Tab-separated table of C-alpha atoms and ligand atoms in Angstrom:
chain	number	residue	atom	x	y	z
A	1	UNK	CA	19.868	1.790	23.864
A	2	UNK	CA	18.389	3.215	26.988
A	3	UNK	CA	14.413	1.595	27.432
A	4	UNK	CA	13.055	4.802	26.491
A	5	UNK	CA	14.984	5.538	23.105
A	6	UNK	CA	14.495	2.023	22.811
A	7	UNK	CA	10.070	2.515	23.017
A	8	UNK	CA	10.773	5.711	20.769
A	9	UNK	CA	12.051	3.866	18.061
A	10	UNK	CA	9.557	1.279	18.122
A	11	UNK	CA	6.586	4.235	18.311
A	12	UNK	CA	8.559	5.546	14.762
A	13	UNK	CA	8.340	2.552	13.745
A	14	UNK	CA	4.799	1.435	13.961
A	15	UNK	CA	3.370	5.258	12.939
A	16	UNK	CA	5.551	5.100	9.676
A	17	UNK	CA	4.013	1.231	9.440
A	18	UNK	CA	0.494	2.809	9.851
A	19	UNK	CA	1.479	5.665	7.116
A	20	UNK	CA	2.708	3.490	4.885
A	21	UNK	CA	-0.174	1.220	4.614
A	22	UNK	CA	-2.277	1.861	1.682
A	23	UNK	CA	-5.711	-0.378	2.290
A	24	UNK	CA	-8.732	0.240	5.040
A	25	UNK	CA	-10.665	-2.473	6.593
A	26	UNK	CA	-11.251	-4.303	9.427
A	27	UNK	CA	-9.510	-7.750	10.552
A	28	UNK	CA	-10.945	-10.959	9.928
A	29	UNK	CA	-12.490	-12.665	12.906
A	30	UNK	CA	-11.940	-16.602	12.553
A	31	UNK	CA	-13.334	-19.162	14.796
A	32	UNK	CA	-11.027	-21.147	16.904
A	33	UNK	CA	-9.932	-24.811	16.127
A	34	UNK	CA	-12.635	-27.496	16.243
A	35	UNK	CA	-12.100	-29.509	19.632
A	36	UNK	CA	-9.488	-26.686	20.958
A	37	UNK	CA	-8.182	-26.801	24.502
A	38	UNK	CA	-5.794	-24.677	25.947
A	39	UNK	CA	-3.901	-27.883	27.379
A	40	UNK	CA	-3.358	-29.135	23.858
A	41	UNK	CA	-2.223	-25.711	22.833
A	42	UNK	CA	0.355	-24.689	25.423
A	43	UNK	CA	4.135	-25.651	24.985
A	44	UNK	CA	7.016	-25.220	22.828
A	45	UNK	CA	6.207	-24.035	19.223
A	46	UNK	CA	8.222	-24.146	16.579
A	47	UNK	CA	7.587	-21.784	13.491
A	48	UNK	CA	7.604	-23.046	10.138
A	49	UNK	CA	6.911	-20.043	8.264
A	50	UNK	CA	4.146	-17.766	7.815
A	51	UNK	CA	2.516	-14.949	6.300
A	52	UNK	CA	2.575	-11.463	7.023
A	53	UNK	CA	2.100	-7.678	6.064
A	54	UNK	CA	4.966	-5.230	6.341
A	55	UNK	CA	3.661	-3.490	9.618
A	56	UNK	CA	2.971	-7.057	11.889
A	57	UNK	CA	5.526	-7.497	14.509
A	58	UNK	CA	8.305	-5.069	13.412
A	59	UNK	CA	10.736	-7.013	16.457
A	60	UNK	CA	10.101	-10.391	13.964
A	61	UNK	CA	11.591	-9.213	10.752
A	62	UNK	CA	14.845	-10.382	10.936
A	63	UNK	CA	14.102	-13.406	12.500
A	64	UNK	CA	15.372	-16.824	12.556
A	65	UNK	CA	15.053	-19.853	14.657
A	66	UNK	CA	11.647	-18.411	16.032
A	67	UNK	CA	9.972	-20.273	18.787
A	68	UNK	CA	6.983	-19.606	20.788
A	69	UNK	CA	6.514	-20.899	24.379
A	70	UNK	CA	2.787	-20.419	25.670
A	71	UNK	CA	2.201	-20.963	29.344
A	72	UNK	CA	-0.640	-20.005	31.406
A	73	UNK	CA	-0.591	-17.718	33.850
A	74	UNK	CA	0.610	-18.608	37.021
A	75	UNK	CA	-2.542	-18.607	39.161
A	76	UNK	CA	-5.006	-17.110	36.494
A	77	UNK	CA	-7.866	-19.584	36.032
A	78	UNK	CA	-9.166	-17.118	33.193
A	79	UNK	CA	-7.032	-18.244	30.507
A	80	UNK	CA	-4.193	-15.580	30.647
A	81	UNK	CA	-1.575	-17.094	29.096
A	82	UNK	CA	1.999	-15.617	28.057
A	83	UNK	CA	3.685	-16.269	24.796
A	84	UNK	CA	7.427	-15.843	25.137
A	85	UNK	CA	8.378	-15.093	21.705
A	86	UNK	CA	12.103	-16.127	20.917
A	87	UNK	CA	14.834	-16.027	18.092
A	88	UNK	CA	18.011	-15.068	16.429
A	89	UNK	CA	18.819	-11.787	14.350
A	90	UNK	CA	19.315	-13.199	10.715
A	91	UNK	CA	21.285	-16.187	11.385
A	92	UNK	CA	21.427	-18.921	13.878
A	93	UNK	CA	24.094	-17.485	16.068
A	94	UNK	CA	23.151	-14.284	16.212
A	95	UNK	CA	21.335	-12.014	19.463
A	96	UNK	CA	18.125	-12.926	20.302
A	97	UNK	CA	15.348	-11.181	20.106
A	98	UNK	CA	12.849	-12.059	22.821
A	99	UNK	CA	9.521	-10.399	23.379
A	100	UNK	CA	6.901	-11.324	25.766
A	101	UNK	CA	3.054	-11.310	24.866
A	102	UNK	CA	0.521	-11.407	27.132
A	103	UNK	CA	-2.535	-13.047	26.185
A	104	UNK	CA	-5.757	-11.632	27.879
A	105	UNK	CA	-9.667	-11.738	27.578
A	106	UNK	CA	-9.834	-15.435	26.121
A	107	UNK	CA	-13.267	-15.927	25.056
A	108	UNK	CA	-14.398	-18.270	23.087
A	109	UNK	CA	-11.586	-20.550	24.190
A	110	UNK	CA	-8.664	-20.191	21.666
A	111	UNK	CA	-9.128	-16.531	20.910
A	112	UNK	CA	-7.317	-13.887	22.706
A	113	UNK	CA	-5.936	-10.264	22.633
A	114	UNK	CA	-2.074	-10.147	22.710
A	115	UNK	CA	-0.497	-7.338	23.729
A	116	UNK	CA	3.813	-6.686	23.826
A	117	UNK	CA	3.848	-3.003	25.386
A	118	UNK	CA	2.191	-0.842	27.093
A	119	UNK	CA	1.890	1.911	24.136
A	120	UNK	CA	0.774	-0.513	21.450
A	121	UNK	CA	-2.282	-1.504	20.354
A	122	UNK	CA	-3.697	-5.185	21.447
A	123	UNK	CA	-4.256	-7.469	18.679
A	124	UNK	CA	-6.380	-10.188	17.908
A	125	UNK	CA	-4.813	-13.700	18.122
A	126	UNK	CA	-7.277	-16.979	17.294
A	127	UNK	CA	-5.879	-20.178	16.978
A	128	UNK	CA	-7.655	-21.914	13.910
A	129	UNK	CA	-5.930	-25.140	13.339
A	130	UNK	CA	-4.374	-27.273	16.172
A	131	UNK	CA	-3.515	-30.658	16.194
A	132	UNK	CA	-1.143	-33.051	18.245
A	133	UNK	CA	1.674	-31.518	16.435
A	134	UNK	CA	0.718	-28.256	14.432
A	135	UNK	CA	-1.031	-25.322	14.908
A	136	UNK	CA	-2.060	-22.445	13.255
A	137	UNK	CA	-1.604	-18.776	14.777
A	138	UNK	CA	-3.662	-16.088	12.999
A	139	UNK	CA	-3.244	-12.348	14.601
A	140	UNK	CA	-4.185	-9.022	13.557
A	141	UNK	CA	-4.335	-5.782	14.416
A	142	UNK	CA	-6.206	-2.218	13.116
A	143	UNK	CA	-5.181	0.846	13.441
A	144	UNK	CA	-6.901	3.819	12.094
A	145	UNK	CA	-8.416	1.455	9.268
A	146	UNK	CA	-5.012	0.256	8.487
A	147	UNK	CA	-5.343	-3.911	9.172
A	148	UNK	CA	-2.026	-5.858	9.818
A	149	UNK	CA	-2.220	-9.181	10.284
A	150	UNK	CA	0.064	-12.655	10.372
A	151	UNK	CA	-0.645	-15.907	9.576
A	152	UNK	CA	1.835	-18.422	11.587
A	153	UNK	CA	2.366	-22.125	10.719
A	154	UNK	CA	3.538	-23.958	13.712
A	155	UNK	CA	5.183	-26.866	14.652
A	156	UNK	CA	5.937	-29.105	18.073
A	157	UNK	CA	9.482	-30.208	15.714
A	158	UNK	CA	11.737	-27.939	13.876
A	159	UNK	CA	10.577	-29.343	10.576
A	160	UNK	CA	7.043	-29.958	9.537
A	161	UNK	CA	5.616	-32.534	6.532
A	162	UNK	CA	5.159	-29.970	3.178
A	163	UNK	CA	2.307	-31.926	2.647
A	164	UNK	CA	0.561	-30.589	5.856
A	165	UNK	CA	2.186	-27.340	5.447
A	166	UNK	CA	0.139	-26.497	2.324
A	167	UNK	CA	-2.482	-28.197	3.764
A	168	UNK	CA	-2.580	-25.875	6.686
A	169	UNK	CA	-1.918	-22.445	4.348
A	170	UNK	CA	-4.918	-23.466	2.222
A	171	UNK	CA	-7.156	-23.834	4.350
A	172	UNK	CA	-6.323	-20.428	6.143
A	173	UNK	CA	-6.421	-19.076	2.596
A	174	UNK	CA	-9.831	-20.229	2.297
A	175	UNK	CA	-11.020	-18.706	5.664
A	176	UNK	CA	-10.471	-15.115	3.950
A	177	UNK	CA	-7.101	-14.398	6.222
A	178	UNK	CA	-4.532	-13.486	3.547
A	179	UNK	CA	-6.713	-10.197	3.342
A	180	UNK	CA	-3.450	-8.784	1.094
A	181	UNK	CA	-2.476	-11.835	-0.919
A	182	UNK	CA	1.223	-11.906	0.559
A	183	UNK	CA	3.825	-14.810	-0.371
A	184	UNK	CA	4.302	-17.261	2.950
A	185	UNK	CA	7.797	-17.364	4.057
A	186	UNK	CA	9.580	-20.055	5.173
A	187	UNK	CA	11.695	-19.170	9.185
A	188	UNK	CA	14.833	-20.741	9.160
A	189	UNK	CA	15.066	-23.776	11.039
A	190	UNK	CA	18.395	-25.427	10.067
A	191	UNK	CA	21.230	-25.214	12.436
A	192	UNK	CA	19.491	-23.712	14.988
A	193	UNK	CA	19.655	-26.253	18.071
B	201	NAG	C1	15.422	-15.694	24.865
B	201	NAG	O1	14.563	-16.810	24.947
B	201	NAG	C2	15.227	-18.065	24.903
B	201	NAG	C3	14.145	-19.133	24.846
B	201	NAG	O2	13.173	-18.941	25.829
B	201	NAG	C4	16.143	-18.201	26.098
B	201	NAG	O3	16.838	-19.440	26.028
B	201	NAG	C5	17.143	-17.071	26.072
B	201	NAG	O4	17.956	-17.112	27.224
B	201	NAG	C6	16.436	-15.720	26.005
B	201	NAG	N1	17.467	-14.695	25.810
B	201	NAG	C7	17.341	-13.472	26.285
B	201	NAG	C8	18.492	-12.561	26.019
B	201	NAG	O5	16.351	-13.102	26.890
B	202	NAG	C1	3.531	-36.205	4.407
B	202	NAG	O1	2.155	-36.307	4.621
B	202	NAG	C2	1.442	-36.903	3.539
B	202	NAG	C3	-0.046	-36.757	3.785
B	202	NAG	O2	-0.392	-37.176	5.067
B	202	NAG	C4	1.908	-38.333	3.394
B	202	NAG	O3	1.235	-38.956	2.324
B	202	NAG	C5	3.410	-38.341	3.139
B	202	NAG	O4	3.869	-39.679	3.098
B	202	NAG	C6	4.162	-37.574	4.199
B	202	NAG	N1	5.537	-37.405	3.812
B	202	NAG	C7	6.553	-37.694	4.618
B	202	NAG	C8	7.925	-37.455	4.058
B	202	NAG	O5	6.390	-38.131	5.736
């Protein structure tokens, strides 16, 4: 597809996403981890699974094998960052599908706004848990009163203790973020390195 049809599609996309939403309402705004740093945040993710409404990140629906690499900026001392969002279409061998976010206007530390394209909307993106090997990703977005949001449980290894898992989704649970009281889905993992 040329890069034009290609933004087309993904305009469709998002305005039948925005039709098709049915609730109004504004995002949730969660503080940041306790004792976050950038330092401790940047780096290879891995994502366990997560939780998310139809319209969030129409490129990450038929992913598998999803990582996200955070770096900062080269030369920014403002906290830009980019998140390099990476995996496989439906099974572990399969295209990827990569898509750069830039992170901008951090403030307090460990919240951003992530953006993907020129033509869409920025998002919210707080990091609420983060520890030497997980971390929690919350984003969300409104448009026109319609909120879309995703919760992400994330891991330094491809496989994460269940115990912590559930840990981690209850406790986002109890901060109010599963505004639509969606099922968390596990991201394939197995096979995929
Ligand atoms: C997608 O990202 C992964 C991980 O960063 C990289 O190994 C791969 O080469 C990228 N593929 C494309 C097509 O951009
Ligand atoms: C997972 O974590 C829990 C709580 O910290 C611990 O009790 C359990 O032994 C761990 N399980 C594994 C398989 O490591």
């Amino acid at each position: 597809m040329s890069s034009s049809r290609y933004q087309m599609v993904l305009g469709l996309v998002l305005l039948v996403t925005a039709v098709s939403s049915v609730h109004g309402g504004s995002c949730p705004s969660p503080s940041p981890a306790k004792g976050y740093t950038d330092k401790a945040y940047y780096g290879l993710w891995y994502e366990i699974g997560k939780i998310q409404t139809a319209g969030g990140a129409y490129f990450e629906k038929d992913c598998v094998c999803t990582t996200i690499n955070v770096k900062p900026k080269k030369g920014a001392n403002n906290g830009d960052a980019t998140a390099v969002n990476s995996c496989r279409k439906l099974k572990p061998n399969g295209d990827f599908l990569n898509a750069t976010g830039s992170l901008t206007n951090e403030g307090p530390k460990g919240k951003w706004k992530e953006g993907f394209f020129w033509f869409t909307p920025k998002v919210d993106y707080t990091i609420i848990e983060l520890g030497p090997d997980f971390a929690v990703e919350f984003d969300c977005g409104s448009t026109f009163g319609l909120v879309n949001y995703c919760i992400h449980i994330l891991s330094r290894t491809p496989t994460q203790n269940k115990t912590l898992t559930t840990t981690l989704l209850k406790k986002a649970i109890n901060m109010g973020l599963n505004v639509d009281n969606l099922d968390f889905k596990q991201t394939l993992q197995d096979g995929c390195w």
